[in-house]
JSON list of C-alpha atoms in Angstrom, two decimals:
[
{"chain": "A", "resi": 2, "resn": "MET", "atom": "CA", "xyz": [25.96, -20.64, -57.14]},
{"chain": "A", "resi": 3, "resn": "THR", "atom": "CA", "xyz": [28.14, -18.05, -58.84]},
{"chain": "A", "resi": 4, "resn": "THR", "atom": "CA", "xyz": [26.57, -15.05, -60.54]},
{"chain": "A", "resi": 5, "resn": "PRO", "atom": "CA", "xyz": [27.44, -13.96, -64.07]},
{"chain": "A", "resi": 6, "resn": "GLU", "atom": "CA", "xyz": [28.95, -10.77, -62.63]},
{"chain": "A", "resi": 7, "resn": "ALA", "atom": "CA", "xyz": [31.20, -12.86, -60.33]},
{"chain": "A", "resi": 8, "resn": "ARG", "atom": "CA", "xyz": [32.27, -15.00, -63.30]},
{"chain": "A", "resi": 9, "resn": "LEU", "atom": "CA", "xyz": [33.13, -11.84, -65.27]},
{"chain": "A", "resi": 10, "resn": "ASP", "atom": "CA", "xyz": [35.25, -10.66, -62.32]},
{"chain": "A", "resi": 11, "resn": "ALA", "atom": "CA", "xyz": [36.98, -14.03, -62.10]},
{"chain": "A", "resi": 12, "resn": "LEU", "atom": "CA", "xyz": [37.76, -13.82, -65.83]},
{"chain": "A", "resi": 13, "resn": "GLY", "atom": "CA", "xyz": [39.16, -10.32, -65.35]},
{"chain": "A", "resi": 14, "resn": "ILE", "atom": "CA", "xyz": [36.53, -8.80, -67.65]},
{"chain": "A", "resi": 15, "resn": "GLU", "atom": "CA", "xyz": [35.28, -5.29, -66.99]},
{"chain": "A", "resi": 16, "resn": "LEU", "atom": "CA", "xyz": [32.25, -4.50, -69.10]},
{"chain": "A", "resi": 17, "resn": "PRO", "atom": "CA", "xyz": [32.62, -1.40, -71.25]},
{"chain": "A", "resi": 18, "resn": "ALA", "atom": "CA", "xyz": [29.95, 1.24, -71.62]},
{"chain": "A", "resi": 19, "resn": "PRO", "atom": "CA", "xyz": [27.37, -0.15, -74.06]},
{"chain": "A", "resi": 20, "resn": "MET", "atom": "CA", "xyz": [28.01, 0.88, -77.64]},
{"chain": "A", "resi": 21, "resn": "VAL", "atom": "CA", "xyz": [25.64, 3.45, -79.10]},
{"chain": "A", "resi": 22, "resn": "PRO", "atom": "CA", "xyz": [23.93, 2.72, -82.43]},
{"chain": "A", "resi": 23, "resn": "VAL", "atom": "CA", "xyz": [25.65, 4.04, -85.56]},
{"chain": "A", "resi": 24, "resn": "ALA", "atom": "CA", "xyz": [22.43, 4.19, -87.62]},
{"chain": "A", "resi": 25, "resn": "ASN", "atom": "CA", "xyz": [18.64, 4.20, -87.22]},
{"chain": "A", "resi": 26, "resn": "TYR", "atom": "CA", "xyz": [18.09, 1.34, -84.76]},
{"chain": "A", "resi": 27, "resn": "VAL", "atom": "CA", "xyz": [18.07, 0.69, -81.01]},
{"chain": "A", "resi": 28, "resn": "PRO", "atom": "CA", "xyz": [20.70, -1.35, -79.17]},
{"chain": "A", "resi": 29, "resn": "TYR", "atom": "CA", "xyz": [18.16, -3.81, -77.81]},
{"chain": "A", "resi": 30, "resn": "VAL", "atom": "CA", "xyz": [14.46, -4.61, -77.64]},
{"chain": "A", "resi": 31, "resn": "ILE", "atom": "CA", "xyz": [12.63, -6.43, -74.87]},
{"chain": "A", "resi": 32, "resn": "THR", "atom": "CA", "xyz": [9.34, -8.09, -75.73]},
{"chain": "A", "resi": 33, "resn": "GLY", "atom": "CA", "xyz": [7.73, -10.45, -73.26]},
{"chain": "A", "resi": 34, "resn": "ASN", "atom": "CA", "xyz": [10.52, -12.49, -71.71]},
{"chain": "A", "resi": 35, "resn": "MET", "atom": "CA", "xyz": [12.87, -12.11, -74.68]},
{"chain": "A", "resi": 36, "resn": "LEU", "atom": "CA", "xyz": [15.76, -9.69, -75.10]},
{"chain": "A", "resi": 37, "resn": "PHE", "atom": "CA", "xyz": [17.00, -9.08, -78.65]},
{"chain": "A", "resi": 38, "resn": "VAL", "atom": "CA", "xyz": [20.39, -7.38, -78.82]},
{"chain": "A", "resi": 39, "resn": "SER", "atom": "CA", "xyz": [21.45, -5.69, -82.04]},
{"chain": "A", "resi": 40, "resn": "GLY", "atom": "CA", "xyz": [24.69, -6.72, -83.67]},
{"chain": "A", "resi": 41, "resn": "GLN", "atom": "CA", "xyz": [27.74, -5.84, -81.60]},
{"chain": "A", "resi": 42, "resn": "VAL", "atom": "CA", "xyz": [30.97, -5.30, -83.46]},
{"chain": "A", "resi": 43, "resn": "SER", "atom": "CA", "xyz": [34.53, -6.17, -82.54]},
{"chain": "A", "resi": 44, "resn": "ALA", "atom": "CA", "xyz": [35.36, -2.92, -80.80]},
{"chain": "A", "resi": 45, "resn": "THR", "atom": "CA", "xyz": [37.08, -2.14, -77.52]},
{"chain": "A", "resi": 46, "resn": "PRO", "atom": "CA", "xyz": [37.07, 1.13, -75.58]},
{"chain": "A", "resi": 47, "resn": "ASN", "atom": "CA", "xyz": [40.41, 1.80, -77.33]},
{"chain": "A", "resi": 48, "resn": "GLY", "atom": "CA", "xyz": [39.15, 1.27, -80.89]},
{"chain": "A", "resi": 49, "resn": "ARG", "atom": "CA", "xyz": [37.83, -1.22, -83.41]},
{"chain": "A", "resi": 50, "resn": "ILE", "atom": "CA", "xyz": [39.34, -4.63, -84.16]},
{"chain": "A", "resi": 51, "resn": "THR", "atom": "CA", "xyz": [39.50, -4.60, -87.95]},
{"chain": "A", "resi": 52, "resn": "GLY", "atom": "CA", "xyz": [40.76, -7.01, -90.58]},
{"chain": "A", "resi": 53, "resn": "ARG", "atom": "CA", "xyz": [39.74, -9.83, -92.86]},
{"chain": "A", "resi": 54, "resn": "LEU", "atom": "CA", "xyz": [40.16, -13.43, -91.75]},
{"chain": "A", "resi": 55, "resn": "GLY", "atom": "CA", "xyz": [42.28, -15.44, -94.13]},
{"chain": "A", "resi": 56, "resn": "GLU", "atom": "CA", "xyz": [43.79, -12.29, -95.60]},
{"chain": "A", "resi": 57, "resn": "ASP", "atom": "CA", "xyz": [45.43, -10.09, -92.96]},
{"chain": "A", "resi": 58, "resn": "MET", "atom": "CA", "xyz": [44.08, -11.73, -89.80]},
{"chain": "A", "resi": 59, "resn": "GLU", "atom": "CA", "xyz": [44.76, -15.15, -88.24]},
{"chain": "A", "resi": 60, "resn": "LEU", "atom": "CA", "xyz": [42.16, -17.44, -86.64]},
{"chain": "A", "resi": 61, "resn": "SER", "atom": "CA", "xyz": [43.24, -16.64, -83.06]},
{"chain": "A", "resi": 62, "resn": "ALA", "atom": "CA", "xyz": [42.87, -12.89, -83.71]},
{"chain": "A", "resi": 63, "resn": "GLY", "atom": "CA", "xyz": [39.40, -13.53, -85.15]},
{"chain": "A", "resi": 64, "resn": "GLN", "atom": "CA", "xyz": [38.45, -15.51, -82.04]},
{"chain": "A", "resi": 65, "resn": "HIS", "atom": "CA", "xyz": [39.65, -12.62, -79.89]},
{"chain": "A", "resi": 66, "resn": "ALA", "atom": "CA", "xyz": [37.51, -10.24, -81.99]},
{"chain": "A", "resi": 67, "resn": "ALA", "atom": "CA", "xyz": [34.47, -12.52, -81.55]},
{"chain": "A", "resi": 68, "resn": "ARG", "atom": "CA", "xyz": [35.09, -12.65, -77.80]},
{"chain": "A", "resi": 69, "resn": "GLN", "atom": "CA", "xyz": [35.06, -8.86, -77.76]},
{"chain": "A", "resi": 70, "resn": "CYS", "atom": "CA", "xyz": [31.70, -8.95, -79.53]},
{"chain": "A", "resi": 71, "resn": "GLY", "atom": "CA", "xyz": [30.50, -11.20, -76.72]},
{"chain": "A", "resi": 72, "resn": "ILE", "atom": "CA", "xyz": [31.71, -8.75, -74.10]},
{"chain": "A", "resi": 73, "resn": "ASN", "atom": "CA", "xyz": [29.82, -5.99, -75.91]},
{"chain": "A", "resi": 74, "resn": "LEU", "atom": "CA", "xyz": [26.69, -8.19, -76.07]},
{"chain": "A", "resi": 75, "resn": "ILE", "atom": "CA", "xyz": [26.88, -8.77, -72.32]},
{"chain": "A", "resi": 76, "resn": "ALA", "atom": "CA", "xyz": [27.33, -5.03, -71.74]},
{"chain": "A", "resi": 77, "resn": "GLN", "atom": "CA", "xyz": [24.10, -4.41, -73.68]},
{"chain": "A", "resi": 78, "resn": "CYS", "atom": "CA", "xyz": [22.35, -7.15, -71.67]},
{"chain": "A", "resi": 79, "resn": "LYS", "atom": "CA", "xyz": [23.42, -5.47, -68.43]},
{"chain": "A", "resi": 80, "resn": "ALA", "atom": "CA", "xyz": [22.14, -2.13, -69.70]},
{"chain": "A", "resi": 81, "resn": "ALA", "atom": "CA", "xyz": [18.83, -3.77, -70.61]},
{"chain": "A", "resi": 82, "resn": "VAL", "atom": "CA", "xyz": [18.14, -5.81, -67.49]},
{"chain": "A", "resi": 83, "resn": "GLY", "atom": "CA", "xyz": [20.51, -4.49, -64.81]},
{"chain": "A", "resi": 84, "resn": "ASP", "atom": "CA", "xyz": [21.37, -7.71, -62.99]},
{"chain": "A", "resi": 85, "resn": "LEU", "atom": "CA", "xyz": [22.84, -10.32, -65.35]},
{"chain": "A", "resi": 86, "resn": "SER", "atom": "CA", "xyz": [21.32, -13.04, -63.15]},
{"chain": "A", "resi": 87, "resn": "ARG", "atom": "CA", "xyz": [18.04, -12.13, -64.88]},
{"chain": "A", "resi": 88, "resn": "ILE", "atom": "CA", "xyz": [19.39, -13.78, -68.04]},
{"chain": "A", "resi": 89, "resn": "LYS", "atom": "CA", "xyz": [17.80, -17.23, -67.92]},
{"chain": "A", "resi": 90, "resn": "ARG", "atom": "CA", "xyz": [19.25, -18.46, -71.22]},
{"chain": "A", "resi": 91, "resn": "VAL", "atom": "CA", "xyz": [21.37, -17.41, -74.16]},
{"chain": "A", "resi": 92, "resn": "VAL", "atom": "CA", "xyz": [18.95, -18.57, -76.86]},
{"chain": "A", "resi": 93, "resn": "LYS", "atom": "CA", "xyz": [20.73, -17.78, -80.14]},
{"chain": "A", "resi": 94, "resn": "LEU", "atom": "CA", "xyz": [23.76, -15.97, -81.50]},
{"chain": "A", "resi": 95, "resn": "GLY", "atom": "CA", "xyz": [24.18, -14.81, -85.08]},
{"chain": "A", "resi": 96, "resn": "GLY", "atom": "CA", "xyz": [27.82, -14.41, -86.06]},
{"chain": "A", "resi": 97, "resn": "PHE", "atom": "CA", "xyz": [29.22, -12.58, -89.08]},
{"chain": "A", "resi": 98, "resn": "VAL", "atom": "CA", "xyz": [32.89, -12.80, -90.01]},
{"chain": "A", "resi": 99, "resn": "ASN", "atom": "CA", "xyz": [34.72, -10.48, -92.41]},
{"chain": "A", "resi": 100, "resn": "ALA", "atom": "CA", "xyz": [36.54, -13.19, -94.36]},
{"chain": "A", "resi": 101, "resn": "ALA", "atom": "CA", "xyz": [38.40, -13.84, -97.57]},
{"chain": "A", "resi": 102, "resn": "GLY", "atom": "CA", "xyz": [36.54, -16.05, -100.05]},
{"chain": "A", "resi": 103, "resn": "ASP", "atom": "CA", "xyz": [38.63, -19.14, -99.29]},
{"chain": "A", "resi": 104, "resn": "PHE", "atom": "CA", "xyz": [38.54, -18.83, -95.48]},
{"chain": "A", "resi": 105, "resn": "THR", "atom": "CA", "xyz": [36.36, -21.63, -94.11]},
{"chain": "A", "resi": 106, "resn": "ASP", "atom": "CA", "xyz": [36.96, -21.60, -90.33]},
{"chain": "A", "resi": 107, "resn": "ILE", "atom": "CA", "xyz": [33.98, -19.33, -89.74]},
{"chain": "A", "resi": 108, "resn": "PRO", "atom": "CA", "xyz": [32.48, -21.48, -86.92]},
{"chain": "A", "resi": 109, "resn": "GLN", "atom": "CA", "xyz": [35.83, -21.57, -85.09]},
{"chain": "A", "resi": 110, "resn": "VAL", "atom": "CA", "xyz": [36.00, -17.76, -85.18]},
{"chain": "A", "resi": 111, "resn": "ILE", "atom": "CA", "xyz": [32.53, -17.38, -83.65]},
{"chain": "A", "resi": 112, "resn": "ASN", "atom": "CA", "xyz": [33.52, -19.88, -80.94]},
{"chain": "A", "resi": 113, "resn": "GLY", "atom": "CA", "xyz": [35.31, -16.91, -79.38]},
{"chain": "A", "resi": 114, "resn": "CYS", "atom": "CA", "xyz": [31.89, -15.47, -78.52]},
{"chain": "A", "resi": 115, "resn": "SER", "atom": "CA", "xyz": [30.15, -18.79, -77.86]},
{"chain": "A", "resi": 116, "resn": "ASP", "atom": "CA", "xyz": [32.82, -19.94, -75.42]},
{"chain": "A", "resi": 117, "resn": "LEU", "atom": "CA", "xyz": [32.52, -16.67, -73.49]},
{"chain": "A", "resi": 118, "resn": "MET", "atom": "CA", "xyz": [28.74, -17.10, -73.14]},
{"chain": "A", "resi": 119, "resn": "VAL", "atom": "CA", "xyz": [29.27, -20.52, -71.52]},
{"chain": "A", "resi": 120, "resn": "GLU", "atom": "CA", "xyz": [32.07, -19.16, -69.30]},
{"chain": "A", "resi": 121, "resn": "VAL", "atom": "CA", "xyz": [29.83, -16.35, -68.04]},
{"chain": "A", "resi": 122, "resn": "PHE", "atom": "CA", "xyz": [26.36, -17.99, -67.96]},
{"chain": "A", "resi": 123, "resn": "GLY", "atom": "CA", "xyz": [27.29, -21.67, -67.43]},
{"chain": "A", "resi": 124, "resn": "ASP", "atom": "CA", "xyz": [24.90, -24.19, -68.96]},
{"chain": "A", "resi": 125, "resn": "ALA", "atom": "CA", "xyz": [22.41, -21.36, -69.61]},
{"chain": "A", "resi": 126, "resn": "GLY", "atom": "CA", "xyz": [25.03, -19.95, -72.00]},
{"chain": "A", "resi": 127, "resn": "LYS", "atom": "CA", "xyz": [24.73, -22.90, -74.40]},
{"chain": "A", "resi": 128, "resn": "HIS", "atom": "CA", "xyz": [22.81, -21.66, -77.43]},
{"chain": "A", "resi": 129, "resn": "ALA", "atom": "CA", "xyz": [21.71, -22.16, -81.00]},
{"chain": "A", "resi": 130, "resn": "ARG", "atom": "CA", "xyz": [23.87, -20.29, -83.51]},
{"chain": "A", "resi": 131, "resn": "SER", "atom": "CA", "xyz": [24.56, -19.27, -87.05]},
{"chain": "A", "resi": 132, "resn": "ALA", "atom": "CA", "xyz": [27.99, -18.28, -88.36]},
{"chain": "A", "resi": 133, "resn": "VAL", "atom": "CA", "xyz": [28.48, -16.81, -91.82]},
{"chain": "A", "resi": 134, "resn": "ALA", "atom": "CA", "xyz": [31.20, -15.06, -93.78]},
{"chain": "A", "resi": 135, "resn": "CYS", "atom": "CA", "xyz": [30.81, -11.60, -95.32]},
{"chain": "A", "resi": 136, "resn": "PRO", "atom": "CA", "xyz": [33.11, -9.76, -97.72]},
{"chain": "A", "resi": 137, "resn": "VAL", "atom": "CA", "xyz": [32.90, -6.62, -95.55]},
{"chain": "A", "resi": 138, "resn": "LEU", "atom": "CA", "xyz": [31.30, -5.58, -92.26]},
{"chain": "A", "resi": 139, "resn": "PRO", "atom": "CA", "xyz": [30.26, -2.17, -90.90]},
{"chain": "A", "resi": 140, "resn": "LEU", "atom": "CA", "xyz": [33.13, 0.13, -89.95]},
{"chain": "A", "resi": 141, "resn": "GLY", "atom": "CA", "xyz": [35.61, -2.42, -91.37]},
{"chain": "A", "resi": 142, "resn": "VAL", "atom": "CA", "xyz": [35.37, -4.61, -88.27]},
{"chain": "A", "resi": 143, "resn": "ALA", "atom": "CA", "xyz": [36.46, -8.24, -88.28]},
{"chain": "A", "resi": 144, "resn": "VAL", "atom": "CA", "xyz": [33.39, -9.71, -86.53]},
{"chain": "A", "resi": 145, "resn": "GLU", "atom": "CA", "xyz": [29.82, -8.80, -85.61]},
{"chain": "A", "resi": 146, "resn": "VAL", "atom": "CA", "xyz": [27.49, -10.87, -83.40]},
{"chain": "A", "resi": 147, "resn": "ASP", "atom": "CA", "xyz": [23.85, -10.34, -82.43]},
{"chain": "A", "resi": 148, "resn": "GLY", "atom": "CA", "xyz": [22.00, -12.25, -79.74]},
{"chain": "A", "resi": 149, "resn": "VAL", "atom": "CA", "xyz": [18.66, -13.40, -78.39]},
{"chain": "A", "resi": 150, "resn": "PHE", "atom": "CA", "xyz": [18.33, -13.96, -74.64]},
{"chain": "A", "resi": 151, "resn": "GLU", "atom": "CA", "xyz": [15.53, -15.27, -72.43]},
{"chain": "A", "resi": 152, "resn": "ILE", "atom": "CA", "xyz": [15.05, -13.12, -69.33]},
{"chain": "A", "resi": 153, "resn": "GLU", "atom": "CA", "xyz": [13.19, -13.46, -66.07]},
{"chain": "A", "resi": 154, "resn": "GLY", "atom": "CA", "xyz": [10.09, -11.33, -65.91]}
]
């Protein structure tokens, strides 16, 4: 059985340092066997991925931005639990897309994050999800995703 870390290596993904909060909150909370990760924005170590879907950003770029949110979520998970094999299940993702009023492919954008969760965690990466559009997101980013994960005690 392949570990999530091995799958990340096979995908050529190096986890960045976890993002620090930009306001009065913590990056994650563990209660019982649940890990709640605060919203992770579409940012790379080289800067933020900004734009508005349906205005100055295409679907594929939005999916890339959502995938980056997923990478940042996984980086927070690793900071929280150490070994990613302790993640028993990706329970739920909440996706927010900076989108023009007539842009309706919101679920397809968030697939960039959802697909990554399945690539990294296998069947345990399949999750419940919400995906909504917003007229603006913090720091002007294109996408933000938060997550709930079940962990081994």
